[in-house]
mmCIF file of C-alpha atoms and ligand atoms in Angstrom:
data_model
loop_
_atom_site.group_PDB
_atom_site.id
_atom_site.type_symbol
_atom_site.label_atom_id
_atom_site.label_comp_id
_atom_site.label_asym_id
_atom_site.label_seq_id
_atom_site.Cartn_x
_atom_site.Cartn_y
_atom_site.Cartn_z
ATOM 1 C CA UNK A 1 -17.791 11.495 -3.212
ATOM 2 C CA UNK A 2 -19.129 10.294 0.152
ATOM 3 C CA UNK A 3 -19.359 12.900 2.954
ATOM 4 C CA UNK A 4 -17.733 11.915 6.216
ATOM 5 C CA UNK A 5 -18.274 13.307 9.713
ATOM 6 C CA UNK A 6 -15.516 13.388 12.279
ATOM 7 C CA UNK A 7 -16.322 11.394 15.414
ATOM 8 C CA UNK A 8 -12.973 10.237 16.710
ATOM 9 C CA UNK A 9 -9.410 11.218 17.530
ATOM 10 C CA UNK A 10 -7.506 11.870 14.315
ATOM 11 C CA UNK A 11 -3.735 12.141 14.062
ATOM 12 C CA UNK A 12 -1.983 13.089 10.809
ATOM 13 C CA UNK A 13 1.708 12.670 10.057
ATOM 14 C CA UNK A 14 3.697 13.739 7.016
ATOM 15 C CA UNK A 15 7.351 12.916 6.514
ATOM 16 C CA UNK A 16 10.005 12.298 3.887
ATOM 17 C CA UNK A 17 11.017 8.686 3.175
ATOM 18 C CA UNK A 18 12.393 6.600 6.034
ATOM 19 C CA UNK A 19 12.164 9.344 8.687
ATOM 20 C CA UNK A 20 10.599 6.982 11.224
ATOM 21 C CA UNK A 21 6.999 8.131 10.767
ATOM 22 C CA UNK A 22 5.710 4.564 10.432
ATOM 23 C CA UNK A 23 7.455 3.450 13.623
ATOM 24 C CA UNK A 24 5.989 6.380 15.549
ATOM 25 C CA UNK A 25 2.546 5.980 14.000
ATOM 26 C CA UNK A 26 2.425 2.344 15.094
ATOM 27 C CA UNK A 27 3.407 3.266 18.671
ATOM 28 C CA UNK A 28 0.799 6.051 18.780
ATOM 29 C CA UNK A 29 -1.870 3.779 17.272
ATOM 30 C CA UNK A 30 -1.200 1.165 19.921
ATOM 31 C CA UNK A 31 -1.137 3.633 22.802
ATOM 32 C CA UNK A 32 -4.379 5.435 21.865
ATOM 33 C CA UNK A 33 -6.103 2.432 20.261
ATOM 34 C CA UNK A 34 -6.292 3.971 16.789
ATOM 35 C CA UNK A 35 -6.600 2.432 13.345
ATOM 36 C CA UNK A 36 -3.280 2.933 11.560
ATOM 37 C CA UNK A 37 -2.985 3.489 7.834
ATOM 38 C CA UNK A 38 0.407 3.830 6.172
ATOM 39 C CA UNK A 39 -0.887 5.687 3.097
ATOM 40 C CA UNK A 40 2.413 5.150 1.268
ATOM 41 C CA UNK A 41 1.508 1.468 1.123
ATOM 42 C CA UNK A 42 -1.415 2.282 -1.174
ATOM 43 C CA UNK A 43 1.000 3.871 -3.668
ATOM 44 C CA UNK A 44 3.431 0.998 -3.147
ATOM 45 C CA UNK A 45 0.593 -1.500 -3.736
ATOM 46 C CA UNK A 46 -0.260 0.251 -7.018
ATOM 47 C CA UNK A 47 3.429 0.442 -7.949
ATOM 48 C CA UNK A 48 3.769 -3.286 -7.418
ATOM 49 C CA UNK A 49 0.692 -3.882 -9.593
ATOM 50 C CA UNK A 50 2.248 -1.689 -12.271
ATOM 51 C CA UNK A 51 5.518 -3.640 -12.201
ATOM 52 C CA UNK A 52 3.621 -6.936 -12.449
ATOM 53 C CA UNK A 53 0.928 -5.868 -14.966
ATOM 54 C CA UNK A 54 2.581 -3.208 -17.084
ATOM 55 C CA UNK A 55 0.212 -3.706 -20.035
ATOM 56 C CA UNK A 56 -3.019 -3.800 -18.013
ATOM 57 C CA UNK A 57 -2.094 -0.855 -15.772
ATOM 58 C CA UNK A 58 -4.686 1.806 -16.679
ATOM 59 C CA UNK A 59 -7.181 3.892 -14.657
ATOM 60 C CA UNK A 60 -10.043 1.399 -14.839
ATOM 61 C CA UNK A 61 -7.713 -1.424 -13.719
ATOM 62 C CA UNK A 62 -6.475 0.763 -10.829
ATOM 63 C CA UNK A 63 -10.017 1.777 -9.886
ATOM 64 C CA UNK A 64 -11.111 -1.870 -9.659
ATOM 65 C CA UNK A 65 -8.082 -2.802 -7.558
ATOM 66 C CA UNK A 66 -8.637 0.102 -5.154
ATOM 67 C CA UNK A 67 -12.328 -0.763 -4.721
ATOM 68 C CA UNK A 68 -11.456 -4.247 -3.496
ATOM 69 C CA UNK A 69 -8.357 -3.175 -1.561
ATOM 70 C CA UNK A 70 -8.111 -4.583 1.969
ATOM 71 C CA UNK A 71 -5.789 -3.554 4.799
ATOM 72 C CA UNK A 72 -4.218 -7.014 4.634
ATOM 73 C CA UNK A 73 -3.161 -6.389 0.986
ATOM 74 C CA UNK A 74 -0.935 -3.621 2.304
ATOM 75 C CA UNK A 75 1.006 -6.014 4.545
ATOM 76 C CA UNK A 76 2.649 -7.800 1.599
ATOM 77 C CA UNK A 77 6.428 -7.822 2.216
ATOM 78 C CA UNK A 78 7.035 -7.417 -1.525
ATOM 79 C CA UNK A 79 5.854 -3.815 -1.218
ATOM 80 C CA UNK A 80 8.865 -2.934 0.914
ATOM 81 C CA UNK A 81 11.637 -2.897 -1.720
ATOM 82 C CA UNK A 82 13.249 0.413 -2.659
ATOM 83 C CA UNK A 83 12.396 -0.255 -6.300
ATOM 84 C CA UNK A 84 8.681 -0.435 -5.461
ATOM 85 C CA UNK A 85 9.138 2.796 -3.438
ATOM 86 C CA UNK A 86 10.675 4.541 -6.459
ATOM 87 C CA UNK A 87 7.879 3.458 -8.799
ATOM 88 C CA UNK A 88 5.383 4.529 -6.100
ATOM 89 C CA UNK A 89 6.813 8.046 -6.056
ATOM 90 C CA UNK A 90 6.458 8.251 -9.837
ATOM 91 C CA UNK A 91 2.823 7.141 -9.968
ATOM 92 C CA UNK A 92 2.038 9.295 -6.908
ATOM 93 C CA UNK A 93 2.478 12.354 -9.145
ATOM 94 C CA UNK A 94 -0.606 11.390 -11.130
ATOM 95 C CA UNK A 95 -3.644 13.303 -9.872
ATOM 96 C CA UNK A 96 -6.100 10.722 -11.236
ATOM 97 C CA UNK A 97 -4.338 7.950 -9.336
ATOM 98 C CA UNK A 98 -4.318 10.094 -6.171
ATOM 99 C CA UNK A 99 -8.047 10.694 -6.566
ATOM 100 C CA UNK A 100 -8.644 6.969 -6.860
ATOM 101 C CA UNK A 101 -6.651 6.412 -3.650
ATOM 102 C CA UNK A 102 -8.611 9.146 -1.860
ATOM 103 C CA UNK A 103 -11.751 7.249 -0.793
ATOM 104 C CA UNK A 104 -9.818 4.415 0.839
ATOM 105 C CA UNK A 105 -7.929 6.963 2.943
ATOM 106 C CA UNK A 106 -11.116 8.861 3.839
ATOM 107 C CA UNK A 107 -12.775 5.662 4.981
ATOM 108 C CA UNK A 108 -9.837 4.951 7.293
ATOM 109 C CA UNK A 109 -9.819 8.547 8.568
ATOM 110 C CA UNK A 110 -13.536 8.864 9.229
ATOM 111 C CA UNK A 111 -14.942 5.395 9.510
ATOM 112 C CA UNK A 112 -12.528 3.190 11.457
ATOM 113 C CA UNK A 113 -13.957 -0.115 12.775
ATOM 114 C CA UNK A 114 -15.903 0.379 16.019
ATOM 115 C CA UNK A 115 -13.235 -1.190 18.222
ATOM 116 C CA UNK A 116 -10.947 1.831 17.597
ATOM 117 C CA UNK A 117 -11.013 5.265 19.249
ATOM 118 C CA UNK A 118 -10.004 6.977 16.012
ATOM 119 C CA UNK A 119 -7.359 6.848 13.333
ATOM 120 C CA UNK A 120 -3.808 7.810 12.499
ATOM 121 C CA UNK A 121 -2.507 8.115 8.953
ATOM 122 C CA UNK A 122 0.993 8.892 7.739
ATOM 123 C CA UNK A 123 2.149 9.943 4.290
ATOM 124 C CA UNK A 124 3.047 13.066 2.320
ATOM 125 C CA UNK A 125 -0.217 15.028 2.083
ATOM 126 C CA UNK A 126 -2.096 13.793 5.126
ATOM 127 C CA UNK A 127 -1.828 16.890 7.348
ATOM 128 C CA UNK A 128 -3.196 19.333 4.795
ATOM 129 C CA UNK A 129 -5.080 17.258 2.245
ATOM 130 C CA UNK A 130 -6.457 14.002 3.630
ATOM 131 C CA UNK A 131 -7.023 15.015 7.283
ATOM 132 C CA UNK A 132 -6.844 18.830 7.430
ATOM 133 C CA UNK A 133 -9.186 18.694 10.448
ATOM 134 C CA UNK A 134 -6.932 16.271 12.397
ATOM 135 C CA UNK A 135 -6.583 16.937 16.140
ATOM 136 C CA UNK A 136 -2.781 16.804 15.949
ATOM 137 C CA UNK A 137 -0.495 17.110 12.952
ATOM 138 C CA UNK A 138 3.160 16.181 12.866
ATOM 139 C CA UNK A 139 6.012 16.516 10.415
ATOM 140 C CA UNK A 140 8.690 13.965 11.265
ATOM 141 C CA UNK A 141 12.093 14.269 9.684
ATOM 142 C CA UNK A 142 15.818 13.488 9.873
ATOM 143 C CA UNK A 143 18.816 14.114 7.626
ATOM 144 C CA UNK A 144 18.909 12.241 4.352
ATOM 145 C CA UNK A 145 22.014 10.293 5.464
ATOM 146 C CA UNK A 146 20.356 9.097 8.657
ATOM 147 C CA UNK A 147 17.226 8.124 6.766
ATOM 148 C CA UNK A 148 19.181 6.245 4.104
ATOM 149 C CA UNK A 149 21.133 4.352 6.745
ATOM 150 C CA UNK A 150 17.943 3.385 8.564
ATOM 151 C CA UNK A 151 16.266 2.198 5.359
ATOM 152 C CA UNK A 152 19.433 0.311 4.375
ATOM 153 C CA UNK A 153 19.395 -1.539 7.703
ATOM 154 C CA UNK A 154 15.679 -2.308 7.336
ATOM 155 C CA UNK A 155 16.182 -3.702 3.842
ATOM 156 C CA UNK A 156 19.205 -5.741 4.940
ATOM 157 C CA UNK A 157 17.053 -7.142 7.748
ATOM 158 C CA UNK A 158 14.644 -8.316 5.043
ATOM 159 C CA UNK A 159 17.541 -9.963 3.169
ATOM 160 C CA UNK A 160 17.290 -7.540 0.248
ATOM 161 C CA UNK A 161 20.442 -7.191 -1.816
ATOM 162 C CA UNK A 162 21.161 -3.472 -1.958
ATOM 163 C CA UNK A 163 24.042 -1.076 -1.291
ATOM 164 C CA UNK A 164 23.869 1.883 1.085
ATOM 165 C CA UNK A 165 24.825 4.175 -1.759
ATOM 166 C CA UNK A 166 21.931 2.942 -3.899
ATOM 167 C CA UNK A 167 19.480 3.536 -1.048
ATOM 168 C CA UNK A 168 20.890 7.045 -0.514
ATOM 169 C CA UNK A 169 20.515 7.850 -4.207
ATOM 170 C CA UNK A 170 16.981 6.510 -4.366
ATOM 171 C CA UNK A 171 15.857 8.402 -1.257
ATOM 172 C CA UNK A 172 17.366 11.653 -2.552
ATOM 173 C CA UNK A 173 15.523 11.163 -5.827
ATOM 174 C CA UNK A 174 12.244 10.466 -4.027
ATOM 175 C CA UNK A 175 12.734 13.507 -1.751
ATOM 176 C CA UNK A 176 13.204 15.701 -4.796
ATOM 177 C CA UNK A 177 10.099 14.357 -6.477
ATOM 178 C CA UNK A 178 7.920 14.291 -3.335
ATOM 179 C CA UNK A 179 8.799 17.877 -2.300
ATOM 180 C CA UNK A 180 8.645 19.406 -5.768
ATOM 181 C CA UNK A 181 5.760 17.737 -7.537
ATOM 182 C CA UNK A 182 2.730 19.876 -8.430
ATOM 183 C CA UNK A 183 0.079 17.587 -6.951
ATOM 184 C CA UNK A 184 -0.040 17.101 -3.165
ATOM 185 C CA UNK A 185 3.671 17.672 -2.502
ATOM 186 C CA UNK A 186 5.317 16.941 0.824
ATOM 187 C CA UNK A 187 5.468 20.261 2.653
ATOM 188 C CA UNK A 188 5.830 21.961 5.990
ATOM 189 C CA UNK A 189 2.770 23.836 7.224
ATOM 190 C CA UNK A 190 2.381 26.110 10.233
ATOM 191 C CA UNK A 191 0.013 23.800 12.061
ATOM 192 C CA UNK A 192 2.344 20.772 12.010
ATOM 193 C CA UNK A 193 4.500 20.011 15.040
ATOM 194 C CA UNK A 194 8.023 19.455 13.784
ATOM 195 C CA UNK A 195 9.646 16.331 15.233
ATOM 196 C CA UNK A 196 13.254 15.539 14.424
ATOM 197 C CA UNK A 197 14.105 11.868 14.795
ATOM 198 C CA UNK A 198 17.780 12.560 14.012
ATOM 199 C CA UNK A 199 19.402 11.827 17.357
ATOM 200 C CA UNK A 200 16.380 10.469 19.173
ATOM 201 C CA UNK A 201 15.558 6.964 20.244
ATOM 202 C CA UNK A 202 12.179 5.577 19.165
ATOM 203 C CA UNK A 203 11.010 5.880 22.760
ATOM 204 C CA UNK A 204 12.077 9.511 23.285
ATOM 205 C CA UNK A 205 10.516 10.509 19.971
ATOM 206 C CA UNK A 206 7.300 8.770 20.971
ATOM 207 C CA UNK A 207 7.239 10.501 24.370
ATOM 208 C CA UNK A 208 7.557 13.919 22.719
ATOM 209 C CA UNK A 209 4.664 13.142 20.409
ATOM 210 C CA UNK A 210 2.592 11.665 23.221
ATOM 211 C CA UNK A 211 3.053 14.792 25.316
ATOM 212 C CA UNK A 212 1.684 16.931 22.484
ATOM 213 C CA UNK A 213 -1.298 14.640 21.896
ATOM 214 C CA UNK A 214 -2.097 14.395 25.636
ATOM 215 C CA UNK A 215 -1.995 18.172 25.949
ATOM 216 C CA UNK A 216 -4.380 18.441 23.027
ATOM 217 C CA UNK A 217 -6.762 15.802 24.407
ATOM 218 C CA UNK A 218 -6.860 17.535 27.788
ATOM 219 C CA UNK A 219 -7.749 20.968 26.464
HETATM 220 O O1 CDP B 301 8.150 4.158 3.601
HETATM 221 P P1 CDP B 301 8.703 5.348 2.901
HETATM 222 O O2 CDP B 301 8.852 6.483 3.827
HETATM 223 O O3 CDP B 301 9.877 5.015 2.097
HETATM 224 O O4 CDP B 301 7.663 5.848 1.795
HETATM 225 P P2 CDP B 301 6.154 5.458 1.684
HETATM 226 O O5 CDP B 301 5.378 6.102 2.765
HETATM 227 O O6 CDP B 301 6.036 3.982 1.569
HETATM 228 O O7 CDP B 301 5.730 6.138 0.288
HETATM 229 C C1 CDP B 301 6.217 5.707 -0.956
HETATM 230 C C2 CDP B 301 5.975 6.834 -1.947
HETATM 231 O O8 CDP B 301 4.565 7.027 -2.084
HETATM 232 C C3 CDP B 301 6.519 8.187 -1.530
HETATM 233 O O9 CDP B 301 7.850 8.408 -1.941
HETATM 234 C C4 CDP B 301 5.544 9.175 -2.164
HETATM 235 O O10 CDP B 301 5.932 9.534 -3.473
HETATM 236 C C5 CDP B 301 4.244 8.399 -2.257
HETATM 237 N N1 CDP B 301 3.275 8.851 -1.261
HETATM 238 C C6 CDP B 301 2.485 9.928 -1.574
HETATM 239 O O11 CDP B 301 2.640 10.525 -2.620
HETATM 240 N N2 CDP B 301 1.508 10.344 -0.720
HETATM 241 C C7 CDP B 301 1.318 9.738 0.448
HETATM 242 N N3 CDP B 301 0.344 10.158 1.242
HETATM 243 C C8 CDP B 301 2.143 8.653 0.811
HETATM 244 C C9 CDP B 301 3.132 8.233 -0.056
#
């Protein structure tokens, strides 16, 4: 595995599904000029491949796909469905698949294109596994009902046919799997700043995070 040296600002965020981590990560990336990677999209990308190529979906197939993976592949709107999210959380339990996804994440963390001042990654195991040396680590969360409602609205905005109750059920199932799996579970650690997005606007949440990062940069 390639060795990487830290040269830039690194921000790591972990969060359960639909807690607003992606929204905050994008705002932070823009403000500090950082490369943003939504690591969940890698698992969603693989989940989508699995759904489409059930018979071909083995480790060598996955390895090839990851080697040629581009950031633009992760923008595909088809990755956003709750079904793809559910399949993603199942394949994300597989340590071999996680290892295959590792290098892509390391490259984003340690080798962002020159135009950026660093990188920000969000996911489930970023703060303690992918970027344990990050300058600032956050755990963003909200109640499961709030998260389900937010995801429901997002999916409706994308014209997806789904009921709030189905979204709630799916998110609860993913929470259970993501927190309790053996490999790289979602977890709270002492060095993460806890940010609740429950009753916060996007802006006020961002300002809280920004204050923490600015304090860190200035010390
Ligand atoms: O967008 P949302 O919060 O719904 O989830 P996501 O970030 O797109 O992640 C989809 C699934 O991928 C999660 O439920 C996790 O099981 C898995 N995942 C993971 O295992 N490790 C990560 N670093 C990111 C996502």
